[in-house]
Short mmCIF file of N, CA and C in Angstrom, two decimals:
data_model
loop_
_atom_site.label_atom_id
_atom_site.label_comp_id
_atom_site.label_asym_id
_atom_site.label_seq_id
_atom_site.Cartn_x
_atom_site.Cartn_y
_atom_site.Cartn_z
N MET E 1 -12.69 14.18 17.58
CA MET E 1 -13.07 14.61 16.25
C MET E 1 -13.61 13.43 15.47
N ASP E 2 -14.60 13.69 14.66
CA ASP E 2 -15.13 12.63 13.82
C ASP E 2 -14.49 12.70 12.43
N VAL E 3 -14.82 11.74 11.59
CA VAL E 3 -14.21 11.65 10.26
C VAL E 3 -14.48 12.90 9.43
N LYS E 4 -15.70 13.43 9.48
CA LYS E 4 -16.04 14.62 8.70
C LYS E 4 -15.22 15.82 9.16
N THR E 5 -15.04 15.97 10.48
CA THR E 5 -14.23 17.06 11.01
C THR E 5 -12.79 16.92 10.55
N ASP E 6 -12.25 15.69 10.63
CA ASP E 6 -10.88 15.45 10.17
C ASP E 6 -10.73 15.81 8.70
N TYR E 7 -11.70 15.39 7.88
CA TYR E 7 -11.65 15.68 6.45
C TYR E 7 -11.70 17.19 6.21
N ASN E 8 -12.60 17.89 6.88
CA ASN E 8 -12.71 19.34 6.71
C ASN E 8 -11.44 20.04 7.15
N THR E 9 -10.81 19.54 8.20
CA THR E 9 -9.53 20.10 8.65
C THR E 9 -8.47 19.91 7.57
N MET E 10 -8.40 18.70 7.00
CA MET E 10 -7.43 18.44 5.92
C MET E 10 -7.72 19.33 4.71
N LEU E 11 -8.98 19.47 4.35
CA LEU E 11 -9.38 20.30 3.21
C LEU E 11 -8.92 21.74 3.42
N ASN E 12 -9.19 22.29 4.59
CA ASN E 12 -8.80 23.67 4.88
C ASN E 12 -7.29 23.83 5.00
N ASP E 13 -6.60 22.84 5.60
CA ASP E 13 -5.14 22.89 5.69
C ASP E 13 -4.51 22.88 4.30
N LEU E 14 -5.02 22.02 3.43
CA LEU E 14 -4.48 21.94 2.07
C LEU E 14 -4.71 23.24 1.31
N LEU E 15 -5.90 23.78 1.41
CA LEU E 15 -6.20 25.05 0.74
C LEU E 15 -5.25 26.14 1.23
N SER E 16 -5.03 26.20 2.53
CA SER E 16 -4.12 27.19 3.11
C SER E 16 -2.68 26.99 2.62
N GLN E 17 -2.22 25.73 2.59
CA GLN E 17 -0.85 25.47 2.16
C GLN E 17 -0.65 25.79 0.68
N ILE E 18 -1.64 25.48 -0.15
CA ILE E 18 -1.51 25.78 -1.58
C ILE E 18 -1.49 27.29 -1.81
N LYS E 19 -2.32 28.01 -1.08
CA LYS E 19 -2.30 29.48 -1.21
C LYS E 19 -0.98 30.05 -0.71
N SER E 20 -0.45 29.51 0.39
CA SER E 20 0.84 29.96 0.92
C SER E 20 1.96 29.69 -0.08
N LEU E 21 1.95 28.50 -0.67
CA LEU E 21 2.96 28.15 -1.66
C LEU E 21 2.91 29.13 -2.83
N GLY E 22 1.73 29.52 -3.23
CA GLY E 22 1.57 30.45 -4.34
C GLY E 22 2.14 31.83 -4.06
N GLU E 23 2.29 32.17 -2.79
CA GLU E 23 2.85 33.47 -2.39
C GLU E 23 4.28 33.36 -1.89
N ASP E 24 4.84 32.16 -1.91
CA ASP E 24 6.15 31.87 -1.32
C ASP E 24 7.27 32.30 -2.27
N ASP E 25 8.09 33.26 -1.82
CA ASP E 25 9.18 33.79 -2.64
C ASP E 25 10.32 32.79 -2.86
N ARG E 26 10.32 31.68 -2.12
CA ARG E 26 11.37 30.67 -2.32
C ARG E 26 11.15 29.88 -3.61
N PHE E 27 9.97 30.03 -4.22
CA PHE E 27 9.64 29.31 -5.44
C PHE E 27 9.55 30.28 -6.61
N GLU E 28 10.24 29.92 -7.70
CA GLU E 28 10.08 30.68 -8.94
C GLU E 28 8.88 30.11 -9.69
N LYS E 29 8.26 30.94 -10.50
CA LYS E 29 7.13 30.47 -11.30
C LYS E 29 7.67 29.60 -12.43
N VAL E 30 7.23 28.35 -12.45
CA VAL E 30 7.63 27.38 -13.47
C VAL E 30 6.39 26.62 -13.92
N LYS E 31 6.51 25.84 -14.98
CA LYS E 31 5.35 25.06 -15.42
C LYS E 31 5.03 23.96 -14.41
N TYR E 32 6.03 23.14 -14.06
CA TYR E 32 5.83 22.05 -13.09
C TYR E 32 6.76 22.26 -11.91
N LEU E 33 6.20 22.23 -10.71
CA LEU E 33 7.00 22.38 -9.50
C LEU E 33 7.76 21.10 -9.21
N ASN E 34 8.96 21.24 -8.68
CA ASN E 34 9.78 20.11 -8.26
C ASN E 34 9.20 19.55 -6.96
N ASN E 35 8.73 18.30 -7.00
CA ASN E 35 8.08 17.71 -5.83
C ASN E 35 8.99 17.64 -4.61
N ASP E 36 10.30 17.43 -4.83
CA ASP E 36 11.23 17.38 -3.69
C ASP E 36 11.33 18.75 -3.02
N LEU E 37 11.37 19.81 -3.82
CA LEU E 37 11.44 21.16 -3.27
C LEU E 37 10.14 21.52 -2.54
N VAL E 38 9.02 21.16 -3.12
CA VAL E 38 7.73 21.40 -2.46
C VAL E 38 7.70 20.67 -1.13
N HIS E 39 8.12 19.40 -1.13
CA HIS E 39 8.10 18.59 0.10
C HIS E 39 9.03 19.17 1.17
N ARG E 40 10.16 19.72 0.76
CA ARG E 40 11.10 20.30 1.72
C ARG E 40 10.47 21.46 2.50
N HIS E 41 9.69 22.28 1.81
CA HIS E 41 9.11 23.46 2.46
C HIS E 41 7.68 23.25 2.95
N TYR E 42 6.99 22.28 2.37
CA TYR E 42 5.60 21.96 2.75
C TYR E 42 5.48 20.44 2.88
N PRO E 43 6.04 19.88 3.97
CA PRO E 43 6.16 18.42 4.08
C PRO E 43 4.85 17.65 4.09
N LEU E 44 3.75 18.27 4.43
CA LEU E 44 2.47 17.56 4.50
C LEU E 44 1.63 17.69 3.24
N ILE E 45 2.05 18.52 2.32
CA ILE E 45 1.17 18.86 1.20
C ILE E 45 0.82 17.65 0.33
N HIS E 46 1.77 16.76 0.06
CA HIS E 46 1.47 15.62 -0.81
C HIS E 46 0.51 14.64 -0.15
N SER E 47 0.68 14.38 1.14
CA SER E 47 -0.27 13.47 1.80
C SER E 47 -1.64 14.12 1.90
N LEU E 48 -1.70 15.43 2.12
CA LEU E 48 -2.99 16.12 2.13
C LEU E 48 -3.65 16.05 0.76
N ILE E 49 -2.87 16.25 -0.29
CA ILE E 49 -3.42 16.17 -1.65
C ILE E 49 -4.03 14.80 -1.89
N GLU E 50 -3.30 13.75 -1.53
CA GLU E 50 -3.81 12.39 -1.74
C GLU E 50 -5.06 12.12 -0.91
N ASN E 51 -5.06 12.57 0.34
CA ASN E 51 -6.22 12.33 1.21
C ASN E 51 -7.44 13.14 0.81
N VAL E 52 -7.23 14.32 0.26
CA VAL E 52 -8.35 15.19 -0.10
C VAL E 52 -8.88 14.88 -1.50
N PHE E 53 -7.99 14.68 -2.46
CA PHE E 53 -8.42 14.57 -3.86
C PHE E 53 -8.63 13.14 -4.36
N ILE E 54 -8.24 12.14 -3.58
CA ILE E 54 -8.42 10.75 -4.00
C ILE E 54 -9.32 10.06 -2.99
N THR E 55 -10.41 9.47 -3.47
CA THR E 55 -11.34 8.78 -2.57
C THR E 55 -10.74 7.45 -2.12
N GLU E 56 -11.41 6.82 -1.15
CA GLU E 56 -10.96 5.51 -0.68
C GLU E 56 -10.98 4.47 -1.79
N ARG E 57 -11.80 4.68 -2.79
CA ARG E 57 -11.89 3.74 -3.92
C ARG E 57 -10.88 4.07 -5.03
N GLY E 58 -10.09 5.13 -4.83
CA GLY E 58 -9.06 5.48 -5.79
C GLY E 58 -9.50 6.38 -6.93
N SER E 59 -10.69 6.93 -6.83
CA SER E 59 -11.17 7.82 -7.88
C SER E 59 -11.07 9.28 -7.42
N PRO E 60 -11.16 10.22 -8.35
CA PRO E 60 -11.09 11.64 -7.97
C PRO E 60 -12.25 12.03 -7.07
N ASN E 61 -11.97 12.87 -6.09
CA ASN E 61 -12.99 13.39 -5.18
C ASN E 61 -13.50 14.71 -5.77
N TYR E 62 -14.54 14.60 -6.57
CA TYR E 62 -15.02 15.77 -7.31
C TYR E 62 -15.59 16.86 -6.41
N SER E 63 -16.12 16.53 -5.26
CA SER E 63 -16.63 17.59 -4.37
C SER E 63 -15.47 18.45 -3.86
N ALA E 64 -14.33 17.83 -3.56
CA ALA E 64 -13.16 18.59 -3.13
C ALA E 64 -12.60 19.41 -4.29
N ILE E 65 -12.59 18.82 -5.47
CA ILE E 65 -12.08 19.52 -6.65
C ILE E 65 -12.93 20.77 -6.93
N ILE E 66 -14.23 20.64 -6.84
CA ILE E 66 -15.12 21.79 -7.04
C ILE E 66 -14.88 22.85 -5.97
N HIS E 67 -14.70 22.42 -4.72
CA HIS E 67 -14.42 23.36 -3.62
C HIS E 67 -13.15 24.17 -3.93
N PHE E 68 -12.11 23.50 -4.40
CA PHE E 68 -10.87 24.20 -4.71
C PHE E 68 -11.04 25.11 -5.91
N GLU E 69 -11.75 24.65 -6.92
CA GLU E 69 -11.98 25.50 -8.09
C GLU E 69 -12.80 26.73 -7.72
N ASN E 70 -13.72 26.60 -6.78
CA ASN E 70 -14.48 27.76 -6.29
C ASN E 70 -13.59 28.74 -5.54
N ASN E 71 -12.42 28.26 -5.10
CA ASN E 71 -11.44 29.11 -4.41
C ASN E 71 -10.28 29.50 -5.33
N GLY E 72 -10.47 29.33 -6.64
CA GLY E 72 -9.49 29.80 -7.61
C GLY E 72 -8.33 28.85 -7.89
N ILE E 73 -8.42 27.60 -7.45
CA ILE E 73 -7.34 26.64 -7.65
C ILE E 73 -7.86 25.51 -8.53
N LYS E 74 -7.28 25.38 -9.72
CA LYS E 74 -7.71 24.34 -10.65
C LYS E 74 -7.06 23.01 -10.28
N VAL E 75 -7.86 21.97 -10.28
CA VAL E 75 -7.39 20.60 -10.05
C VAL E 75 -7.97 19.74 -11.16
N GLY E 76 -7.13 18.94 -11.78
CA GLY E 76 -7.63 18.10 -12.86
C GLY E 76 -6.67 16.99 -13.20
N PRO E 77 -7.02 16.22 -14.21
CA PRO E 77 -6.16 15.11 -14.59
C PRO E 77 -4.89 15.60 -15.27
N GLY E 78 -3.83 14.84 -15.05
CA GLY E 78 -2.60 15.05 -15.81
C GLY E 78 -2.61 14.04 -16.93
N GLU E 79 -2.09 12.86 -16.64
CA GLU E 79 -2.11 11.76 -17.60
C GLU E 79 -3.36 10.92 -17.34
N THR E 80 -4.00 10.45 -18.41
CA THR E 80 -5.18 9.60 -18.28
C THR E 80 -5.01 8.36 -19.15
N ASP E 81 -5.80 7.34 -18.84
CA ASP E 81 -5.88 6.16 -19.69
C ASP E 81 -7.34 5.73 -19.77
N GLY E 82 -7.61 4.57 -20.28
CA GLY E 82 -8.98 4.11 -20.46
C GLY E 82 -9.75 3.93 -19.16
N PHE E 83 -9.04 3.87 -18.04
CA PHE E 83 -9.68 3.70 -16.74
C PHE E 83 -9.92 5.03 -16.03
N GLY E 84 -9.30 6.09 -16.50
CA GLY E 84 -9.46 7.40 -15.86
C GLY E 84 -8.12 8.08 -15.63
N TRP E 85 -8.02 8.78 -14.51
CA TRP E 85 -6.82 9.53 -14.18
C TRP E 85 -5.68 8.57 -13.82
N VAL E 86 -4.50 8.84 -14.37
CA VAL E 86 -3.28 8.16 -13.93
C VAL E 86 -2.55 9.09 -12.97
N THR E 87 -2.50 10.37 -13.32
CA THR E 87 -1.96 11.40 -12.43
C THR E 87 -2.95 12.55 -12.35
N GLY E 88 -2.82 13.32 -11.29
CA GLY E 88 -3.62 14.52 -11.13
C GLY E 88 -2.71 15.73 -11.03
N CYS E 89 -3.25 16.90 -11.26
CA CYS E 89 -2.48 18.14 -11.22
C CYS E 89 -3.23 19.19 -10.40
N VAL E 90 -2.49 19.84 -9.53
CA VAL E 90 -3.00 20.99 -8.78
C VAL E 90 -2.26 22.21 -9.34
N HIS E 91 -3.00 23.15 -9.88
CA HIS E 91 -2.42 24.34 -10.49
C HIS E 91 -2.30 25.44 -9.43
N THR E 92 -1.07 25.70 -8.99
CA THR E 92 -0.82 26.76 -8.02
C THR E 92 -0.35 28.01 -8.76
N ALA E 93 -0.22 29.11 -8.04
CA ALA E 93 0.26 30.35 -8.65
C ALA E 93 1.73 30.22 -9.07
N LYS E 94 2.47 29.26 -8.51
CA LYS E 94 3.88 29.08 -8.85
C LYS E 94 4.12 27.98 -9.87
N GLY E 95 3.13 27.13 -10.10
CA GLY E 95 3.28 26.04 -11.05
C GLY E 95 2.40 24.87 -10.65
N ILE E 96 2.53 23.78 -11.39
CA ILE E 96 1.68 22.61 -11.21
C ILE E 96 2.35 21.60 -10.28
N ILE E 97 1.58 21.10 -9.32
CA ILE E 97 2.00 19.98 -8.49
C ILE E 97 1.34 18.74 -9.08
N VAL E 98 2.15 17.74 -9.42
CA VAL E 98 1.63 16.49 -9.97
C VAL E 98 1.50 15.48 -8.84
N PHE E 99 0.35 14.78 -8.81
CA PHE E 99 0.16 13.73 -7.81
C PHE E 99 -0.40 12.49 -8.45
#
């Protein structure tokens, strides 16, 4: 597999996991999801989020963000400063995952 194939695989895996989490009855709908609880049931989701939404230079990957928004999942900044995003947020059907 080449780098583009690996990236597309991660993109699709993350989209699938976020949709699954949104339908998962083990999670109550809350404003912010508990990262430890998310990790317990979806152990790869945080590394996928970082690999998909953060570029090698540390900036937001807007092409991935647009892809997710086209699939009904909002991704955007949480906390920001003068340099840009400090944290990011993925809005799932059950609540927000902060990264």
